[in-house]
């Protein structure tokens, strides 16, 4: 039995088999070779395996999601048969005597650059495909089998860290827990674990040989136990049972009001990243959706999602919520949420870089497509829109001008839309300091404590080494929240919190005393926060 410590980011117990997730985008080394024919043969074999894998993926996707979804794999197969692509690889192997991995990687870069530079949106989108299919070949050449969780039984997933673009590909049904070496409390893997209601640890230095072993994750004490003995197993089985019983008690709060003992009521909403999270929202009896991280629609896709695709997604969510409010946050891409087909150059400081609303106000074509889709969906339910990473009043005025243009063009096209509340995320110190002025421009504020903590404390939320410094209870963060609430109310804007801190039940009373109007939390945390609200007495001395 081996015990490894880690930092818990979401409580709970998981017992099951361990699977180690290995990244496929390893850095490719450039090496000289002696035997070009043998290297070419190695490439040809990898090519055949890749085509077989793609055929299997095509068949699976066609069966499960229809021909349209399967087409991407056909495009990938065709790329692997392209004469120019093959010639480039062959030339590097046979004339330049370079290893196949490097030949493929370098060819992929050249082709991706060429596609990205074309004056045709469809072709630009193929840049990501050629990179994707080439990574498949490189992975096969490196002797790594197809990743993702292949096992049929649910597993404890160990990884260095997982980027949002990787988590979207995981089969969530088969994951009992996330354990990562790196990552941080507010990294998206942690947020995903909370959404999925499964225990998660970060900063856990597990051994590679963990693959396939029996494991236990203790998300309360921060422990990963490998090869547990019988006694330990039975202790944890008992704890798991108790957790389930506690959950059952919380279930009794379904249908109850989010009201304090002295009668103050507050809105309690849920955060989602995909249409598939909606059943959890409904199951946990949230009053609405306070944050729909729309960028996941973009991350799941290999090209810009069209107006029609987005409209369908937003409409489905609006309809399923049956009149309860759905607040859609416009695209918050950039920083850790990168998307190849956007063609964004690598930056020194991505968290302070070209991201979120900055991209949208620059690429108004992408922005307008999304806004049109959201406005059209507002005909089918109660929709609010909020904008991420705001730092100035001018940005908000510019956004409002664009929303007017979008509405005008929908009118012209004869497409219907409803009344939409407009709000902003308050997640930069600039927005906090300008909250009085900003409140005059919008209907509501939603405080993004994940980024607000990062920018207020000058601590990169992705940097695992700074985990011990990153304190969302820091008085500066709490003061910023209080100031935002006060200034919002002064000018008639309601104020919610949608960052992870909203679910911290040790702060529920503090937030209520500040006058926060709404808390939006992971679906799995709704009932625990309701419990905390109902146990609060604001009449008592605070
Ligand atoms: C936040 O910053 O608090 C937030 C809710 O947005 P995200 O975590 O997606 O950046
Ligand atoms: Mg944010």
Coordinates of C-alpha atoms and ligand atoms in Angstrom, one line a residue:
X1 CA 0.0 0.0 0.0
X2 CA 1.4 3.4 -0.9
X3 CA 0.0 6.7 0.3
X4 CA 0.7 10.0 -1.6
X5 CA -0.4 13.4 -0.5
X6 CA -2.0 16.0 -2.6
X7 CA -4.0 19.2 -2.2
X8 CA -7.8 18.6 -2.1
X9 CA -9.8 20.8 -4.5
X10 CA -13.1 19.0 -4.0
X11 CA -14.1 16.7 -1.3
X12 CA -15.4 13.2 -1.5
X13 CA -14.2 9.6 -1.6
X14 CA -13.5 7.6 -4.7
X15 CA -12.6 3.9 -4.8
X16 CA -11.6 2.2 -8.1
X17 CA -9.0 1.4 -10.7
X18 CA -6.4 4.0 -11.7
X19 CA -5.7 5.1 -15.2
X20 CA -2.9 7.5 -16.1
X21 CA -3.7 10.0 -18.8
X22 CA -0.7 10.8 -21.1
X23 CA -0.6 13.8 -23.3
X24 CA -0.3 13.2 -26.9
X25 CA 1.3 16.6 -27.8
X26 CA 4.7 15.7 -26.5
X27 CA 7.5 17.9 -27.8
X28 CA 8.9 16.2 -30.8
X29 CA 12.7 15.8 -31.0
X30 CA 14.6 16.3 -34.2
X31 CA 16.9 13.4 -34.8
X32 CA 19.1 12.2 -37.7
X33 CA 18.5 8.6 -38.9
X34 CA 20.8 6.1 -40.7
X35 CA 18.2 3.9 -42.4
X36 CA 15.7 5.9 -44.4
X37 CA 13.9 2.9 -45.8
X38 CA 13.3 1.5 -42.4
X39 CA 12.1 4.9 -41.1
X40 CA 9.7 5.3 -44.1
X41 CA 8.3 1.8 -43.4
X42 CA 7.8 2.8 -39.7
X43 CA 5.9 5.9 -40.9
X44 CA 3.8 3.8 -43.3
X45 CA 2.8 1.4 -40.6
X46 CA 1.8 4.3 -38.3
X47 CA -0.2 5.8 -41.1
X48 CA -2.2 2.5 -41.5
X49 CA -2.9 2.3 -37.8
X50 CA -4.0 6.0 -37.8
X51 CA -6.4 5.3 -40.7
X52 CA -7.8 2.3 -38.9
X53 CA -8.3 4.3 -35.7
X54 CA -10.0 7.1 -37.7
X55 CA -12.3 4.6 -39.4
X56 CA -13.3 3.2 -36.0
X57 CA -13.9 6.7 -34.7
X58 CA -16.0 7.6 -37.8
X59 CA -18.2 4.5 -37.3
X60 CA -18.7 5.2 -33.6
X61 CA -19.5 8.9 -34.2
X62 CA -21.8 8.1 -37.1
X63 CA -23.7 5.6 -34.9
X64 CA -23.9 7.8 -31.9
X65 CA -24.2 11.4 -33.3
X66 CA -24.9 11.1 -37.0
X67 CA -23.0 11.5 -40.2
X68 CA -22.4 15.2 -39.8
X69 CA -20.5 14.7 -36.6
X70 CA -18.5 11.8 -38.1
X71 CA -17.4 13.8 -41.1
X72 CA -14.4 15.3 -39.3
X73 CA -12.8 11.8 -39.1
X74 CA -13.3 11.4 -42.9
X75 CA -11.5 14.7 -43.5
X76 CA -8.7 13.5 -41.3
X77 CA -8.4 10.3 -43.2
X78 CA -8.3 12.2 -46.5
X79 CA -5.5 14.4 -45.1
X80 CA -3.4 11.3 -44.5
X81 CA -3.9 10.4 -48.1
X82 CA -2.9 13.8 -49.5
X83 CA 0.0 13.6 -52.0
X84 CA 1.6 16.9 -51.0
X85 CA 1.5 15.9 -47.3
X86 CA 3.0 12.5 -47.9
X87 CA 5.6 13.9 -50.3
X88 CA 6.7 16.4 -47.7
X89 CA 7.1 13.7 -45.0
X90 CA 8.9 11.4 -47.5
X91 CA 11.3 14.1 -48.5
X92 CA 12.3 14.9 -45.0
X93 CA 12.8 11.2 -44.1
X94 CA 14.6 10.2 -47.4
X95 CA 16.4 13.3 -48.4
X96 CA 17.1 15.0 -45.2
X97 CA 17.5 11.8 -43.2
X98 CA 15.3 13.0 -40.3
X99 CA 13.1 10.9 -38.0
X100 CA 9.5 10.3 -38.9
X101 CA 8.1 12.1 -35.8
X102 CA 9.9 15.3 -36.7
X103 CA 9.0 14.9 -40.4
X104 CA 5.3 14.6 -39.5
X105 CA 5.4 17.4 -37.0
X106 CA 7.2 19.8 -39.3
X107 CA 4.9 19.0 -42.2
X108 CA 1.9 19.6 -40.0
X109 CA 3.2 23.0 -39.0
X110 CA 3.8 24.0 -42.6
X111 CA 0.4 22.8 -43.7
X112 CA -1.3 24.4 -40.7
X113 CA 0.3 27.7 -41.5
X114 CA -0.7 27.5 -45.1
X115 CA -4.3 26.8 -44.2
X116 CA -4.4 29.5 -41.6
X117 CA -3.2 32.0 -44.2
X118 CA -5.9 31.2 -46.8
X119 CA -8.6 33.7 -47.5
X120 CA -11.3 31.2 -46.9
X121 CA -12.9 30.5 -43.5
X122 CA -13.4 26.8 -44.2
X123 CA -9.8 26.3 -45.2
X124 CA -8.5 28.3 -42.2
X125 CA -10.4 25.9 -40.0
X126 CA -8.5 22.9 -41.5
X127 CA -5.3 24.2 -39.8
X128 CA -6.4 22.6 -36.5
X129 CA -7.4 19.3 -38.3
X130 CA -4.0 18.8 -40.0
X131 CA -2.3 19.3 -36.6
X132 CA -4.8 17.0 -34.9
X133 CA -4.4 14.2 -37.4
X134 CA -0.6 14.6 -37.3
X135 CA -0.5 14.3 -33.5
X136 CA -2.3 11.1 -33.9
X137 CA 0.4 9.7 -36.3
X138 CA 3.2 11.1 -33.9
X139 CA 1.5 9.4 -31.0
X140 CA 1.4 6.1 -32.8
X141 CA 5.0 6.5 -33.9
X142 CA 5.9 7.1 -30.3
X143 CA 4.3 3.8 -29.3
X144 CA 1.5 5.2 -27.2
X145 CA -1.9 3.7 -27.6
X146 CA -5.1 5.7 -28.1
X147 CA -5.7 7.8 -25.0
X148 CA -8.8 8.9 -23.4
X149 CA -10.2 6.5 -20.9
X150 CA -10.5 3.3 -22.8
X151 CA -11.5 1.1 -19.9
X152 CA -15.1 0.2 -19.7
X153 CA -15.1 0.5 -15.9
X154 CA -15.0 3.9 -14.2
X155 CA -11.5 5.0 -13.2
X156 CA -9.6 7.4 -11.0
X157 CA -7.8 9.5 -13.6
X158 CA -4.2 10.6 -12.9
X159 CA -2.7 13.3 -15.1
X160 CA 0.0 15.9 -15.1
X161 CA -2.7 18.4 -15.7
X162 CA -5.6 18.6 -18.1
X163 CA -6.3 21.5 -20.5
X164 CA -10.0 22.3 -21.1
X165 CA -9.5 21.1 -24.7
X166 CA -8.6 17.7 -23.2
X167 CA -11.3 17.5 -20.6
X168 CA -14.0 18.1 -23.2
X169 CA -12.9 14.8 -24.9
X170 CA -13.1 12.7 -21.8
X171 CA -16.0 10.3 -21.3
X172 CA -17.2 11.9 -18.0
X173 CA -19.4 8.9 -17.2
X174 CA -16.2 6.9 -16.6
X175 CA -14.3 9.1 -14.3
X176 CA -14.5 8.7 -10.5
X177 CA -11.9 11.3 -9.6
X178 CA -9.3 13.6 -11.0
X179 CA -5.8 13.6 -9.5
X180 CA -3.2 15.9 -11.1
X181 CA 0.5 16.6 -10.5
X182 CA 0.1 20.3 -11.4
X183 CA -3.0 22.5 -11.8
X184 CA -4.5 24.8 -9.2
X185 CA -7.7 25.2 -7.2
X186 CA -9.2 27.3 -9.8
X187 CA -7.9 25.5 -12.9
X188 CA -10.6 24.2 -15.1
X189 CA -10.0 20.6 -14.1
X190 CA -10.8 21.6 -10.5
X191 CA -13.9 23.4 -11.7
X192 CA -14.9 20.4 -13.8
X193 CA -14.5 18.1 -10.8
X194 CA -16.8 20.3 -8.8
X195 CA -19.3 20.3 -11.6
X196 CA -19.2 16.5 -11.8
X197 CA -19.3 16.2 -8.0
X198 CA -16.3 14.0 -7.8
X199 CA -13.3 14.3 -5.5
X200 CA -10.2 15.9 -6.9
X201 CA -6.6 16.4 -5.8
X202 CA -3.8 18.6 -7.3
X203 CA -0.1 18.7 -6.5
X204 CA 0.0 14.9 -6.2
X205 CA 3.2 13.3 -7.3
X206 CA 2.0 9.9 -8.2
X207 CA 4.3 7.2 -9.8
X208 CA 3.9 6.3 -13.5
X209 CA 3.5 2.7 -12.5
X210 CA 0.2 3.5 -10.8
X211 CA -1.6 2.6 -14.1
X212 CA -4.1 -0.2 -13.5
X213 CA -3.7 -0.4 -9.8
X214 CA -6.5 -0.3 -7.3
X215 CA -6.8 3.2 -5.8
X216 CA -8.6 5.3 -3.2
X217 CA -8.9 9.1 -3.4
X218 CA -9.6 10.9 -0.2
X219 CA -10.7 14.3 -1.3
X220 CA -11.1 15.5 2.3
X221 CA -7.7 14.8 3.6
X222 CA -5.8 15.0 0.3
X223 CA -4.6 11.5 -0.1
X224 CA -4.2 9.1 -3.0
X225 CA -3.8 5.5 -1.8
X226 CA -2.5 2.9 -4.2
X227 CA -2.9 -0.9 -3.6
X228 CA -4.9 -0.3 -0.3
X229 CA -5.0 -3.2 2.1
X230 CA -8.3 -4.7 3.2
X231 CA -8.6 -2.7 6.4
X232 CA -8.1 0.6 4.6
X233 CA -10.6 -0.4 2.0
X234 CA -13.2 -1.2 4.5
X235 CA -12.7 2.2 6.3
X236 CA -13.1 4.0 3.0
X237 CA -16.1 2.0 1.9
X238 CA -17.8 3.1 5.2
X239 CA -16.9 6.7 4.6
X240 CA -18.3 6.5 1.1
X241 CA -21.5 5.2 2.5
X242 CA -21.7 8.0 5.0
X243 CA -21.1 10.5 2.2
X244 CA -24.0 9.1 0.3
X245 CA -26.2 9.3 3.3
X246 CA -25.3 13.0 3.8
X247 CA -26.2 13.6 0.1
X248 CA -29.5 12.0 0.7
X249 CA -30.2 14.4 3.6
X250 CA -29.4 17.3 1.3
X251 CA -31.9 15.9 -1.3
X252 CA -34.6 16.8 1.2
X253 CA -33.9 20.4 0.5
X254 CA -35.1 20.1 -3.1
X255 CA -38.1 22.3 -3.7
X256 CA -37.3 24.4 -0.6
X257 CA -36.6 28.2 -0.6
X258 CA -33.2 29.8 -0.4
X259 CA -34.3 31.8 2.6
X260 CA -32.4 32.7 5.8
X261 CA -34.0 32.1 9.2
X262 CA -34.9 35.8 9.4
X263 CA -36.5 35.7 6.0
X264 CA -34.0 37.1 3.5
X265 CA -34.3 35.3 0.1
X266 CA -31.5 35.0 -2.4
X267 CA -31.2 33.6 -5.9
X268 CA -29.3 30.3 -6.1
X269 CA -28.2 29.4 -9.7
X270 CA -25.9 26.9 -11.2
X271 CA -22.8 27.2 -13.5
X272 CA -22.5 25.0 -16.6
X273 CA -20.1 24.5 -19.5
X274 CA -22.2 22.5 -21.8
X275 CA -25.8 21.6 -22.7
X276 CA -25.1 18.2 -21.2
X277 CA -24.7 19.8 -17.8
X278 CA -28.4 20.9 -17.8
X279 CA -29.8 17.6 -16.3
X280 CA -27.6 18.2 -13.3
X281 CA -28.9 21.7 -12.9
X282 CA -32.4 20.5 -12.9
X283 CA -31.7 17.5 -10.7
X284 CA -30.1 19.7 -8.1
X285 CA -33.0 22.2 -8.2
X286 CA -31.1 25.3 -9.1
X287 CA -33.2 28.4 -9.7
X288 CA -31.6 29.1 -13.1
X289 CA -28.2 29.2 -14.7
X290 CA -26.0 32.0 -13.5
X291 CA -23.0 31.2 -15.8
X292 CA -23.0 29.3 -19.0
X293 CA -19.3 29.2 -20.0
X294 CA -20.1 29.3 -23.7
X295 CA -16.4 29.0 -24.7
X296 CA -16.7 25.2 -24.2
X297 CA -18.9 25.1 -27.4
X298 CA -15.9 26.5 -29.2
X299 CA -13.4 24.1 -27.4
X300 CA -15.5 21.1 -28.3
X301 CA -15.4 22.0 -31.9
X302 CA -12.7 21.8 -34.6
X303 CA -13.9 25.0 -36.2
X304 CA -15.8 28.1 -35.3
X305 CA -19.3 27.0 -34.3
X306 CA -21.9 28.5 -36.7
X307 CA -24.8 30.7 -35.7
X308 CA -27.1 27.8 -36.3
X309 CA -25.1 25.4 -34.1
X310 CA -24.9 27.9 -31.3
X311 CA -28.5 28.9 -31.6
X312 CA -29.5 25.2 -31.2
X313 CA -27.4 24.8 -28.0
X314 CA -28.6 28.0 -26.4
X315 CA -32.3 27.4 -27.4
X316 CA -32.1 23.8 -25.9
X317 CA -30.8 25.2 -22.6
X318 CA -33.4 28.0 -22.5
X319 CA -36.2 25.6 -23.2
X320 CA -35.1 23.0 -20.7
X321 CA -35.0 25.7 -18.0
X322 CA -38.6 26.4 -18.7
X323 CA -38.7 30.1 -18.0
X324 CA -36.0 30.2 -15.4
X325 CA -33.2 32.6 -16.2
X326 CA -30.1 31.4 -18.2
X327 CA -27.2 33.8 -18.2
X328 CA -24.9 33.1 -21.1
X329 CA -21.4 34.5 -20.9
X330 CA -19.9 35.4 -24.2
X331 CA -16.8 33.7 -25.5
X332 CA -14.0 33.7 -22.8
X333 CA -11.3 32.1 -24.9
X334 CA -7.6 32.7 -24.4
X335 CA -5.2 32.2 -21.4
X336 CA -5.7 28.5 -20.4
X337 CA -8.6 28.0 -22.7
X338 CA -6.9 27.9 -26.0
X339 CA -8.4 26.8 -29.3
X340 CA -6.1 26.1 -32.2
X341 CA -8.4 27.3 -35.0
X342 CA -8.4 30.8 -33.5
X343 CA -4.7 31.0 -34.6
X344 CA -3.8 33.0 -31.5
X345 CA 0.0 33.4 -31.2
X346 CA 1.7 32.2 -28.1
X347 CA 2.1 35.0 -25.5
X348 CA 4.5 35.6 -22.7
X349 CA 1.7 36.4 -20.3
X350 CA -1.6 34.9 -21.6
X351 CA -3.7 35.6 -18.5
X352 CA -2.9 39.3 -19.1
X353 CA -3.1 38.9 -22.8
X354 CA -5.4 38.7 -25.9
X355 CA -8.4 37.0 -24.4
X356 CA -12.1 37.1 -23.8
X357 CA -13.9 40.4 -24.6
X358 CA -10.6 41.7 -26.1
X359 CA -10.8 39.1 -28.9
X360 CA -14.5 39.6 -29.3
X361 CA -14.2 43.4 -29.8
X362 CA -11.4 42.8 -32.2
X363 CA -13.0 39.9 -34.1
X364 CA -16.5 41.4 -34.3
X365 CA -17.5 38.8 -36.9
X366 CA -17.1 36.0 -34.3
X367 CA -18.8 38.1 -31.6
X368 CA -21.8 39.0 -33.8
X369 CA -22.3 35.4 -34.8
X370 CA -22.5 34.4 -31.1
X371 CA -24.7 37.4 -30.1
X372 CA -27.1 36.6 -32.9
X373 CA -27.4 33.0 -31.8
X374 CA -28.0 34.1 -28.2
X375 CA -30.6 36.7 -29.1
X376 CA -32.5 34.3 -31.3
X377 CA -32.5 31.8 -28.4
X378 CA -34.0 34.5 -26.1
X379 CA -37.3 34.0 -28.0
X380 CA -37.5 30.6 -26.3
X381 CA -36.8 31.4 -22.7
X382 CA -35.4 34.0 -20.3
X383 CA -31.9 34.9 -21.3
X384 CA -29.3 37.2 -19.9
X385 CA -25.9 37.9 -21.5
X386 CA -22.8 38.8 -19.7
X387 CA -19.4 39.8 -20.9
X388 CA -16.1 38.6 -19.4
X389 CA -12.9 40.5 -18.5
X390 CA -14.3 44.0 -18.7
X391 CA -12.0 46.8 -17.7
X392 CA -13.7 50.0 -18.9
X393 CA -16.9 51.9 -19.5
X394 CA -16.0 52.4 -23.1
X395 CA -15.8 48.6 -23.7
X396 CA -19.4 48.3 -22.3
X397 CA -20.6 51.1 -24.5
X398 CA -19.0 49.5 -27.5
X399 CA -20.6 46.1 -26.7
X400 CA -24.0 47.7 -26.3
X401 CA -23.6 49.4 -29.7
X402 CA -22.8 46.0 -31.2
X403 CA -25.9 44.3 -29.5
X404 CA -28.0 47.0 -31.1
X405 CA -26.6 46.3 -34.5
X406 CA -27.2 42.6 -33.9
X407 CA -30.8 43.2 -33.0
X408 CA -31.3 45.4 -36.0
X409 CA -30.0 42.8 -38.4
X410 CA -32.1 40.1 -36.8
X411 CA -35.1 42.3 -37.3
X412 CA -34.1 42.7 -40.9
X413 CA -33.8 39.0 -41.4
X414 CA -37.2 38.5 -39.8
X415 CA -35.8 36.5 -36.8
X416 CA -37.5 36.9 -33.4
X417 CA -35.8 37.7 -30.1
X418 CA -37.0 38.5 -26.6
X419 CA -36.0 40.8 -23.8
X420 CA -32.5 40.2 -22.6
X421 CA -30.8 41.4 -19.5
X422 CA -27.2 42.6 -20.0
X423 CA -24.5 42.3 -17.4
X424 CA -20.8 42.1 -17.0
X425 CA -18.4 39.9 -15.2
X426 CA -16.6 41.8 -12.5
X427 CA -13.3 40.0 -12.4
X428 CA -10.7 42.6 -12.8
X429 CA -9.6 45.2 -10.2
X430 CA -10.4 47.9 -12.8
X431 CA -14.0 46.8 -13.0
X432 CA -14.3 46.8 -9.2
X433 CA -12.8 50.3 -9.0
X434 CA -15.2 51.5 -11.8
X435 CA -18.2 49.6 -10.5
X436 CA -20.2 52.8 -9.8
X437 CA -19.8 54.0 -13.4
X438 CA -20.3 50.5 -14.8
X439 CA -23.5 49.9 -12.8
X440 CA -25.1 52.7 -14.7
X441 CA -24.5 50.9 -18.0
X442 CA -25.8 47.4 -17.2
X443 CA -28.6 45.4 -15.5
X444 CA -26.4 43.2 -13.4
X445 CA -22.9 42.3 -12.2
X446 CA -21.6 38.8 -11.8
X447 CA -18.4 38.6 -9.7
X448 CA -15.9 36.2 -11.1
X449 CA -13.9 35.5 -8.0
X450 CA -11.5 33.1 -9.8
X451 CA -10.0 35.8 -11.9
X452 CA -10.7 38.5 -9.5
X453 CA -8.5 36.7 -6.9
X454 CA -5.8 36.1 -9.6
X455 CA -5.7 39.8 -10.7
X456 CA -6.2 41.4 -7.2
X457 CA -3.4 39.3 -5.6
X458 CA -1.2 39.2 -8.8
X459 CA -1.2 35.4 -8.6
X460 CA -1.5 33.3 -11.7
X461 CA -4.4 31.0 -11.1
X462 CA -2.7 28.3 -13.2
X463 CA 0.6 28.3 -11.3
X464 CA 0.7 25.3 -9.0
X465 CA 3.7 26.7 -7.1
X466 CA 1.7 29.7 -5.9
X467 CA -1.1 27.6 -4.6
X468 CA -0.3 28.4 -1.0
X469 CA -0.4 32.2 -1.7
X470 CA -3.7 32.1 -3.6
X471 CA -6.2 32.9 -0.9
X472 CA -9.6 33.8 -2.1
X473 CA -10.5 34.7 1.5
X474 CA -7.8 37.4 1.3
X475 CA -9.3 40.7 2.8
X476 CA -8.5 42.5 -0.4
X477 CA -10.7 40.1 -2.4
X478 CA -13.5 40.3 0.2
X479 CA -13.3 44.1 0.2
X480 CA -13.5 44.1 -3.6
X481 CA -16.6 42.0 -3.5
X482 CA -18.3 44.3 -0.9
X483 CA -17.4 47.4 -2.9
X484 CA -18.9 45.9 -6.0
X485 CA -22.1 45.0 -4.3
X486 CA -22.5 48.4 -2.8
X487 CA -21.8 50.3 -6.0
X488 CA -23.9 48.0 -8.1
X489 CA -26.9 48.6 -5.8
X490 CA -26.3 52.4 -5.8
X491 CA -27.2 52.4 -9.4
X492 CA -29.8 49.7 -9.6
X493 CA -27.8 46.8 -10.8
X494 CA -28.2 43.4 -9.1
X495 CA -25.1 41.7 -8.0
X496 CA -24.2 38.0 -8.1
X497 CA -21.1 35.9 -7.6
X498 CA -20.3 33.1 -10.1
X499 CA -16.7 32.3 -9.2
X500 CA -15.9 29.2 -7.2
X501 CA -16.0 31.2 -4.0
X502 CA -19.8 31.4 -4.3
X503 CA -20.0 27.8 -3.2
X504 CA -17.8 28.3 -0.1
X505 CA -20.3 27.8 2.6
X506 CA -18.0 29.3 5.2
X507 CA -18.6 32.6 3.4
X508 CA -22.4 32.3 2.8
X509 CA -23.3 34.4 5.7
X510 CA -20.6 37.0 4.8
X511 CA -22.1 37.3 1.3
X512 CA -25.6 37.6 2.6
X513 CA -24.6 40.3 5.0
X514 CA -22.9 42.2 2.1
X515 CA -26.2 42.1 0.3
X516 CA -25.3 39.8 -2.6
X517 CA -28.4 39.0 -4.6
X518 CA -27.4 35.8 -6.3
X519 CA -24.9 32.9 -5.9
X520 CA -24.1 30.7 -8.9
X521 CA -22.3 27.5 -8.1
X522 CA -21.5 24.1 -9.6
X523 CA -24.7 22.1 -9.8
X524 CA -23.4 19.6 -7.3
X525 CA -23.0 22.4 -4.7
X526 CA -26.5 23.9 -5.0
X527 CA -28.1 21.9 -2.1
X528 CA -25.1 22.4 0.2
X529 CA -25.3 26.2 -0.3
X530 CA -29.1 26.1 0.1
X531 CA -28.5 24.3 3.4
X532 CA -26.0 27.1 4.5
X533 CA -28.4 29.9 3.5
X534 CA -31.3 28.3 5.5
X535 CA -29.1 27.9 8.6
X536 CA -28.1 31.6 8.5
X537 CA -29.8 34.2 10.7
X538 CA -29.0 37.7 9.7
X539 CA -31.0 39.0 12.6
X540 CA -28.4 37.5 14.9
X541 CA -25.2 39.5 15.6
X542 CA -22.8 39.0 12.8
Ligands
LIG1 C1 -14.2 33.6 -12.7 O1 -13.2 34.1 -13.2 O2 -14.4 33.6 -11.5 C2 -15.2 32.9 -13.5 C3 -16.3 32.6 -13.1 O3 -14.8 32.6 -14.8 P1 -13.7 31.5 -15.3 O4 -13.4 30.7 -14.1 O5 -14.4 30.8 -16.4 O6 -12.6 32.4 -15.7
LIG2 MG1 -13.0 34.4 -15.3

